[in-house]
Amino acid sequence: MNLTTWNPFREMEELLRRHQRGAMTLPSDDGGFEWAPAVDIKESKNEYLIEAELPGVAKEDVKVSVNNGVLTLEGERHTEKKDEDEKHHRVERFYGHFQRSFSLPEDVEVARIGADSKDGLIRVHLPKTKVTTPKSVEIKVN
């Protein structure tokens, strides 16, 4: 029997370690953790770009949707088949359902949003609409 010194910050340290490994963990209703992929959001002159790290997730298991100005990225990383002869000493990868949602800026042209997946990275392209400057119009009063 091993005795472990109680550390009140152990859970916070574990949460930070998981975040630093590239996946966020969020408390779930059942007392465990749900995972969410790490995401970078970039902006260029012509588009916004969301890049999510999804190693081990097939593109068929990822769904990208837009509803009421909110882009949702969701999917699932399936667990590997367990071999009865194997014994796991440590499991650090996250499995199961994930979901991330982002409010879209007003200048995104929703009809032209596209996504691609390569080498465990999904890239969602959010093209900007051409912003027209309002013209000043003089109205004649009769």
Coordinates of N, CA, C and O in Angstrom, one line a residue:
M1 N 0.8 -1.2 0.0 CA 0.0 0.0 0.0 C 0.9 1.2 0.0 O 1.8 1.3 0.8
N2 N 0.6 2.2 -0.9 CA 1.4 3.4 -1.0 C 0.6 4.5 -0.4 O -0.6 4.7 -0.6
L3 N 1.3 5.4 0.3 CA 0.6 6.6 0.9 C 1.0 7.7 0.0 O 2.2 7.9 -0.4
T4 N 0.1 8.6 -0.3 CA 0.3 9.8 -1.2 C 0.0 11.0 -0.3 O -1.1 11.1 0.3
T5 N 0.9 12.0 -0.4 CA 0.6 13.2 0.3 C -0.5 14.0 -0.4 O -0.4 14.1 -1.6
W6 N -1.4 14.4 0.4 CA -2.5 15.2 -0.2 C -2.1 16.5 -0.7 O -1.3 17.3 0.0
N7 N -2.4 16.9 -1.9 CA -2.1 18.1 -2.5 C -3.4 18.8 -3.0 O -4.0 18.3 -4.0
P8 N -3.8 19.9 -2.4 CA -5.1 20.5 -2.8 C -5.1 21.0 -4.2 O -6.1 21.3 -4.8
F9 N -3.9 21.2 -4.8 CA -3.9 21.8 -6.1 C -3.6 20.7 -7.2 O -3.5 21.0 -8.4
R10 N -3.7 19.4 -6.9 CA -3.4 18.4 -7.8 C -4.3 18.4 -9.0 O -3.9 18.2 -10.1
E11 N -5.6 18.6 -8.8 CA -6.6 18.6 -9.9 C -6.3 19.8 -10.8 O -6.4 19.6 -12.0
M12 N -6.0 20.9 -10.3 CA -5.7 22.1 -11.1 C -4.4 21.8 -11.9 O -4.4 22.2 -13.1
E13 N -3.4 21.2 -11.3 CA -2.2 20.9 -12.0 C -2.4 19.9 -13.2 O -1.9 20.1 -14.3
E14 N -3.3 18.9 -12.9 CA -3.6 17.9 -13.9 C -4.4 18.6 -15.1 O -4.1 18.3 -16.3
L15 N -5.3 19.5 -14.8 CA -6.0 20.2 -15.8 C -5.1 21.1 -16.7 O -5.2 21.1 -17.9
L16 N -4.1 21.7 -16.1 CA -3.1 22.5 -16.8 C -2.2 21.6 -17.7 O -1.9 21.9 -18.8
R17 N -1.8 20.5 -17.2 CA -1.0 19.5 -18.0 C -1.8 19.0 -19.2 O -1.3 19.0 -20.3
R18 N -3.1 18.7 -19.0 CA -3.9 18.3 -20.1 C -4.0 19.4 -21.2 O -4.0 19.1 -22.4
H19 N -4.2 20.6 -20.7 CA -4.3 21.7 -21.6 C -3.1 21.9 -22.4 O -3.1 22.2 -23.6
Q20 N -1.9 21.8 -21.8 CA -0.6 22.0 -22.4 C -0.4 20.9 -23.4 O 0.4 21.1 -24.4
R21 N -1.0 19.7 -23.3 CA -0.8 18.6 -24.3 C -1.6 18.9 -25.5 O -1.5 18.1 -26.5
G22 N -2.4 19.9 -25.6 CA -3.1 20.3 -26.8 C -4.6 20.0 -26.9 O -5.2 20.1 -27.9
A23 N -5.1 19.6 -25.8 CA -6.6 19.4 -25.8 C -7.1 20.0 -24.5 O -6.6 19.7 -23.4
M24 N -8.2 20.7 -24.6 CA -8.9 21.3 -23.4 C -9.7 20.2 -22.8 O -10.3 19.4 -23.5
T25 N -9.9 20.2 -21.5 CA -10.8 19.3 -20.9 C -11.8 20.2 -20.1 O -11.4 21.2 -19.5
L26 N -13.0 19.8 -20.1 CA -14.1 20.5 -19.5 C -14.8 19.6 -18.5 O -15.0 18.4 -18.9
P27 N -15.2 20.1 -17.3 CA -16.0 19.2 -16.4 C -17.3 18.7 -17.1 O -17.9 19.5 -17.8
S28 N -17.6 17.5 -16.9 CA -18.9 16.9 -17.4 C -19.9 16.7 -16.3 O -19.5 16.8 -15.1
D29 N -21.1 16.5 -16.7 CA -22.2 16.3 -15.7 C -21.9 15.0 -14.8 O -22.4 15.0 -13.7
D30 N -21.2 14.1 -15.3 CA -21.0 12.8 -14.6 C -19.8 12.9 -13.7 O -19.4 11.8 -13.1
G31 N -19.2 14.0 -13.5 CA -18.0 14.2 -12.6 C -16.7 13.9 -13.3 O -15.7 14.2 -12.7
G32 N -16.7 13.5 -14.6 CA -15.5 13.3 -15.3 C -15.1 14.5 -16.1 O -15.4 15.6 -15.7
F33 N -14.4 14.3 -17.2 CA -14.0 15.3 -18.1 C -14.5 15.0 -19.5 O -14.4 13.9 -20.0
E34 N -14.9 16.1 -20.3 CA -15.1 16.0 -21.7 C -13.9 16.7 -22.3 O -13.3 17.5 -21.8
W35 N -13.6 16.3 -23.5 CA -12.5 16.9 -24.2 C -12.9 17.8 -25.4 O -14.0 17.6 -25.9
A36 N -12.1 18.7 -25.7 CA -12.3 19.6 -26.8 C -11.0 19.9 -27.5 O -10.0 20.1 -26.8
P37 N -11.0 19.8 -28.8 CA -9.7 20.0 -29.5 C -9.2 21.5 -29.4 O -9.9 22.4 -29.2
A38 N -7.8 21.6 -29.4 CA -7.2 22.9 -29.4 C -7.5 23.6 -30.7 O -7.5 23.0 -31.8
V39 N -7.7 24.9 -30.7 CA -8.1 25.6 -31.8 C -7.3 26.9 -31.9 O -7.1 27.6 -30.9
D40 N -6.9 27.3 -33.2 CA -6.3 28.6 -33.5 C -7.3 29.3 -34.4 O -7.8 28.7 -35.3
I41 N -7.5 30.6 -34.2 CA -8.3 31.4 -35.1 C -7.4 32.5 -35.6 O -6.8 33.3 -34.8
K42 N -7.4 32.6 -36.9 CA -6.6 33.6 -37.6 C -7.5 34.5 -38.5 O -8.5 34.1 -38.9
E43 N -7.0 35.7 -38.8 CA -7.7 36.6 -39.7 C -6.7 37.1 -40.8 O -5.6 37.6 -40.4
S44 N -7.1 37.1 -42.0 CA -6.4 37.8 -43.1 C -7.3 38.8 -43.7 O -8.4 39.0 -43.3
K45 N -6.8 39.4 -44.8 CA -7.5 40.4 -45.5 C -8.8 39.9 -46.1 O -9.9 40.5 -46.1
N46 N -8.8 38.6 -46.5 CA -10.0 38.0 -47.2 C -10.8 37.0 -46.4 O -11.9 36.7 -46.8
E47 N -10.2 36.5 -45.3 CA -11.0 35.5 -44.6 C -10.6 35.3 -43.1 O -9.5 35.8 -42.7
Y48 N -11.4 34.7 -42.4 CA -11.1 34.2 -41.0 C -10.7 32.7 -41.2 O -11.3 32.0 -42.1
L49 N -9.8 32.2 -40.4 CA -9.5 30.8 -40.5 C -9.5 30.1 -39.1 O -8.8 30.6 -38.2
I50 N -10.2 29.0 -39.0 CA -10.2 28.3 -37.7 C -9.5 27.0 -38.0 O -9.9 26.2 -38.9
E51 N -8.5 26.7 -37.2 CA -7.7 25.5 -37.4 C -7.8 24.7 -36.1 O -7.6 25.2 -35.0
A52 N -8.3 23.4 -36.2 CA -8.5 22.6 -35.0 C -7.6 21.3 -35.1 O -7.6 20.7 -36.2
E53 N -6.9 21.0 -34.1 CA -6.1 19.8 -34.1 C -7.0 18.6 -33.7 O -7.5 18.5 -32.6
L54 N -7.1 17.7 -34.7 CA -7.9 16.5 -34.5 C -7.1 15.2 -34.9 O -7.6 14.5 -35.8
P55 N -6.0 14.9 -34.3 CA -5.2 13.7 -34.7 C -6.1 12.5 -34.3 O -6.7 12.4 -33.3
G56 N -6.1 11.5 -35.3 CA -6.8 10.3 -35.0 C -8.3 10.3 -35.3 O -9.0 9.4 -35.0
V57 N -8.8 11.5 -35.8 CA -10.2 11.6 -36.1 C -10.3 11.7 -37.6 O -9.8 12.5 -38.3
A58 N -11.1 10.7 -38.1 CA -11.4 10.7 -39.6 C -12.3 11.9 -39.9 O -13.1 12.3 -39.2
K59 N -12.1 12.4 -41.2 CA -12.9 13.5 -41.6 C -14.4 13.2 -41.7 O -15.2 14.0 -41.5
E60 N -14.7 11.9 -41.8 CA -16.1 11.4 -41.9 C -16.7 11.6 -40.5 O -17.9 11.6 -40.4
D61 N -15.9 11.6 -39.4 CA -16.4 11.7 -38.1 C -16.5 13.1 -37.6 O -16.6 13.4 -36.4
V62 N -16.3 14.1 -38.5 CA -16.3 15.5 -38.1 C -17.5 16.2 -38.8 O -17.7 16.0 -40.0
K63 N -18.2 17.0 -38.1 CA -19.3 17.8 -38.7 C -19.1 19.2 -38.4 O -18.9 19.6 -37.3
V64 N -19.2 20.1 -39.5 CA -19.1 21.5 -39.4 C -20.5 22.1 -39.8 O -20.9 21.8 -40.9
S65 N -21.1 22.9 -39.0 CA -22.4 23.5 -39.3 C -22.5 24.9 -38.8 O -21.7 25.3 -37.9
V66 N -23.4 25.7 -39.4 CA -23.7 27.0 -39.0 C -25.2 27.2 -38.8 O -26.0 26.8 -39.7
N67 N -25.5 27.8 -37.7 CA -26.9 28.0 -37.4 C -27.0 29.3 -36.5 O -26.4 29.4 -35.5
N68 N -27.8 30.2 -37.1 CA -28.1 31.5 -36.4 C -26.8 32.2 -36.0 O -26.6 32.7 -34.9
G69 N -25.8 32.3 -36.9 CA -24.6 33.0 -36.7 C -23.6 32.3 -35.8 O -22.6 32.9 -35.3
V70 N -23.8 31.0 -35.5 CA -22.8 30.3 -34.7 C -22.3 29.1 -35.5 O -23.1 28.3 -36.0
L71 N -21.0 29.0 -35.6 CA -20.3 27.9 -36.3 C -20.1 26.8 -35.2 O -19.5 27.1 -34.1
T72 N -20.4 25.6 -35.5 CA -20.2 24.5 -34.6 C -19.4 23.4 -35.2 O -19.6 23.0 -36.4
L73 N -18.3 23.0 -34.5 CA -17.4 21.9 -35.0 C -17.6 20.8 -34.0 O -17.4 21.0 -32.8
E74 N -18.1 19.6 -34.5 CA -18.3 18.5 -33.5 C -17.9 17.2 -34.2 O -17.9 17.1 -35.4
G75 N -17.7 16.2 -33.4 CA -17.4 14.9 -33.9 C -17.0 13.9 -32.8 O -17.4 14.2 -31.6
E76 N -16.3 12.9 -33.2 CA -16.0 11.9 -32.2 C -14.7 11.2 -32.6 O -14.4 10.9 -33.7
R77 N -13.9 11.0 -31.5 CA -12.7 10.2 -31.7 C -13.0 8.8 -31.1 O -13.3 8.7 -29.9
H78 N -12.9 7.8 -31.9 CA -13.3 6.4 -31.4 C -12.1 5.8 -30.7 O -11.0 6.0 -31.0
T79 N -12.5 5.0 -29.6 CA -11.4 4.3 -28.9 C -10.9 3.1 -29.8 O -11.7 2.6 -30.7
E80 N -9.7 2.8 -29.5 CA -9.1 1.6 -30.3 C -9.7 0.3 -29.7 O -10.1 0.3 -28.5
K81 N -9.7 -0.7 -30.6 CA -10.2 -2.0 -30.1 C -9.2 -2.5 -29.0 O -8.0 -2.4 -29.2
K82 N -9.8 -3.0 -28.0 CA -8.9 -3.5 -26.9 C -8.6 -5.0 -27.1 O -9.4 -5.8 -27.5
D83 N -7.3 -5.3 -26.9 CA -6.9 -6.6 -27.1 C -6.8 -7.2 -25.7 O -6.2 -6.6 -24.7
E84 N -7.4 -8.4 -25.5 CA -7.5 -9.0 -24.1 C -6.1 -9.3 -23.6 O -5.9 -9.3 -22.3
D85 N -5.1 -9.4 -24.4 CA -3.7 -9.8 -24.0 C -2.9 -8.5 -23.6 O -1.8 -8.6 -23.1
E86 N -3.5 -7.3 -23.9 CA -2.7 -6.1 -23.6 C -3.1 -5.5 -22.3 O -4.3 -5.6 -21.9
K87 N -2.2 -4.9 -21.7 CA -2.4 -4.2 -20.4 C -2.0 -2.7 -20.5 O -0.8 -2.5 -20.9
H88 N -2.8 -1.8 -20.4 CA -2.5 -0.4 -20.5 C -1.9 0.1 -19.2 O -2.5 -0.1 -18.1
H89 N -0.7 0.8 -19.3 CA -0.1 1.4 -18.1 C -0.5 2.8 -18.0 O -0.4 3.3 -16.8
R90 N -0.8 3.5 -19.1 CA -1.1 4.9 -19.0 C -1.9 5.2 -20.3 O -1.6 4.8 -21.4
V91 N -3.0 6.0 -20.1 CA -3.8 6.4 -21.2 C -4.0 7.9 -21.1 O -4.6 8.4 -20.1
E92 N -3.4 8.7 -22.0 CA -3.4 10.2 -21.9 C -4.2 10.8 -23.0 O -4.5 12.0 -23.0
R93 N -4.6 10.0 -24.0 CA -5.4 10.6 -25.1 C -6.8 10.6 -24.8 O -7.3 9.7 -24.0
F94 N -7.6 11.5 -25.3 CA -9.0 11.7 -25.0 C -9.8 11.0 -26.1 O -9.5 11.2 -27.3
Y95 N -10.9 10.4 -25.8 CA -11.8 9.7 -26.7 C -13.2 10.2 -26.4 O -13.5 10.7 -25.4
G96 N -14.0 10.0 -27.4 CA -15.4 10.3 -27.3 C -15.8 11.5 -28.1 O -15.1 12.0 -28.9
H97 N -17.0 12.0 -27.8 CA -17.6 13.1 -28.5 C -17.0 14.4 -28.1 O -16.6 14.6 -26.9
F98 N -16.8 15.4 -29.0 CA -16.4 16.7 -28.7 C -17.2 17.7 -29.5 O -17.9 17.4 -30.5
Q99 N -17.2 18.9 -29.0 CA -18.0 20.0 -29.7 C -17.4 21.3 -29.3 O -17.1 21.6 -28.1
R100 N -17.2 22.2 -30.3 CA -16.7 23.6 -30.0 C -17.7 24.5 -30.9 O -18.0 24.2 -32.0
S101 N -18.0 25.6 -30.3 CA -18.9 26.6 -31.0 C -18.3 28.0 -31.0 O -17.7 28.3 -30.0
F102 N -18.5 28.7 -32.1 CA -17.9 30.0 -32.2 C -18.9 31.0 -32.8 O -19.6 30.6 -33.8
S103 N -19.1 32.1 -32.2 CA -20.0 33.2 -32.8 C -19.3 33.8 -34.0 O -18.1 34.1 -33.9
L104 N -20.0 33.9 -35.1 CA -19.4 34.4 -36.3 C -19.5 35.9 -36.4 O -20.5 36.5 -36.0
P105 N -18.4 36.6 -36.9 CA -18.5 38.0 -37.1 C -19.5 38.3 -38.2 O -19.9 37.5 -39.0
E106 N -20.0 39.6 -38.2 CA -21.1 39.9 -39.2 C -20.6 39.9 -40.6 O -21.4 39.8 -41.5
D107 N -19.3 40.1 -40.8 CA -18.8 40.2 -42.2 C -18.4 38.8 -42.8 O -17.7 38.8 -43.8
V108 N -18.9 37.7 -42.3 CA -18.6 36.4 -42.9 C -19.7 36.1 -43.9 O -20.9 36.2 -43.6
E109 N -19.3 35.6 -45.0 CA -20.2 35.2 -46.1 C -20.5 33.7 -45.9 O -19.8 32.8 -46.4
V110 N -21.6 33.4 -45.2 CA -21.9 32.1 -44.7 C -22.0 31.1 -45.9 O -21.6 29.9 -45.8
A111 N -22.6 31.5 -47.0 CA -22.8 30.6 -48.2 C -21.5 30.1 -48.7 O -21.5 29.1 -49.4
R112 N -20.4 30.7 -48.5 CA -19.1 30.3 -49.1 C -18.1 29.7 -48.0 O -17.0 29.4 -48.4
I113 N -18.6 29.4 -46.8 CA -17.8 28.7 -45.8 C -17.4 27.3 -46.4 O -18.2 26.6 -46.9
G114 N -16.1 27.0 -46.2 CA -15.6 25.7 -46.6 C -14.6 25.1 -45.6 O -14.1 25.9 -44.7
A115 N -14.4 23.8 -45.6 CA -13.5 23.2 -44.7 C -12.7 22.1 -45.4 O -13.2 21.5 -46.4
D116 N -11.5 21.9 -44.9 CA -10.6 20.8 -45.4 C -9.9 20.1 -44.3 O -9.8 20.8 -43.2
S117 N -9.5 18.9 -44.5 CA -8.8 18.2 -43.4 C -7.6 17.5 -44.0 O -7.6 16.9 -45.1
K118 N -6.5 17.6 -43.3 CA -5.2 17.0 -43.7 C -4.3 16.8 -42.5 O -4.2 17.7 -41.7
D119 N -3.8 15.6 -42.4 CA -2.8 15.3 -41.3 C -3.3 15.6 -39.9 O -2.5 16.2 -39.1
G120 N -4.5 15.4 -39.6 CA -5.1 15.6 -38.3 C -5.4 17.0 -38.0 O -5.6 17.4 -36.8
L121 N -5.4 17.9 -39.0 CA -5.8 19.3 -38.8 C -7.0 19.6 -39.7 O -6.9 19.4 -40.9
I122 N -8.0 20.1 -39.1 CA -9.2 20.6 -39.9 C -9.1 22.1 -40.0 O -8.8 22.8 -39.0
R123 N -9.3 22.6 -41.2 CA -9.2 24.1 -41.4 C -10.6 24.5 -41.9 O -11.0 24.0 -43.0
V124 N -11.2 25.4 -41.2 CA -12.5 26.0 -41.7 C -12.2 27.4 -42.2 O -11.8 28.3 -41.4
H125 N -12.5 27.6 -43.4 CA -12.3 28.9 -44.1 C -13.6 29.7 -44.1 O -14.7 29.2 -44.5
L126 N -13.6 30.9 -43.5 CA -14.7 31.8 -43.4 C -14.5 33.0 -44.2 O -13.9 34.0 -43.7
P127 N -14.9 33.0 -45.5 CA -14.6 34.2 -46.4 C -15.4 35.4 -45.9 O -16.5 35.4 -45.4
K128 N -14.7 36.6 -46.0 CA -15.3 37.8 -45.6 C -16.1 38.4 -46.8 O -15.8 38.2 -48.0
T129 N -17.2 39.1 -46.5 CA -18.0 39.8 -47.5 C -17.3 41.1 -47.8 O -16.5 41.6 -47.0
K130 N -17.5 41.6 -49.0 CA -17.0 42.9 -49.4 C -17.8 43.9 -48.6 O -19.0 44.0 -48.8
V131 N -17.1 44.7 -47.8 CA -17.7 45.7 -47.0 C -17.8 47.0 -47.9 O -16.8 47.5 -48.4
T132 N -19.0 47.4 -48.1 CA -19.2 48.7 -48.9 C -19.4 49.8 -47.9 O -20.1 49.7 -46.9
T133 N -18.8 50.9 -48.2 CA -18.9 52.1 -47.4 C -20.2 52.8 -47.8 O -20.5 53.0 -48.9
P134 N -21.0 53.2 -46.8 CA -22.3 53.9 -47.1 C -22.0 55.2 -47.8 O -21.1 56.0 -47.4
K135 N -22.8 55.5 -48.8 CA -22.7 56.7 -49.5 C -23.6 57.8 -49.0 O -24.7 57.4 -48.5
S136 N -23.2 59.0 -49.0 CA -24.0 60.1 -48.5 C -24.9 60.5 -49.7 O -24.5 60.7 -50.8
V137 N -26.2 60.6 -49.4 CA -27.2 60.9 -50.4 C -28.0 62.1 -49.9 O -28.5 62.1 -48.8
E138 N -28.1 63.2 -50.7 CA -28.8 64.3 -50.3 C -30.3 64.1 -50.8 O -30.5 63.8 -52.0
I139 N -31.2 64.4 -49.9 CA -32.6 64.2 -50.3 C -33.3 65.6 -50.4 O -33.2 66.4 -49.4
K140 N -34.0 65.8 -51.5 CA -34.6 67.1 -51.7 C -35.9 67.1 -51.0 O -36.7 66.2 -51.1
V141 N -36.2 68.1 -50.2 CA -37.5 68.3 -49.5 C -38.4 69.1 -50.4 O -38.1 70.2 -50.9
N142 N -39.6 68.6 -50.6 CA -40.6 69.3 -51.4 C -41.6 70.1 -50.5 O -42.0 69.8 -49.5

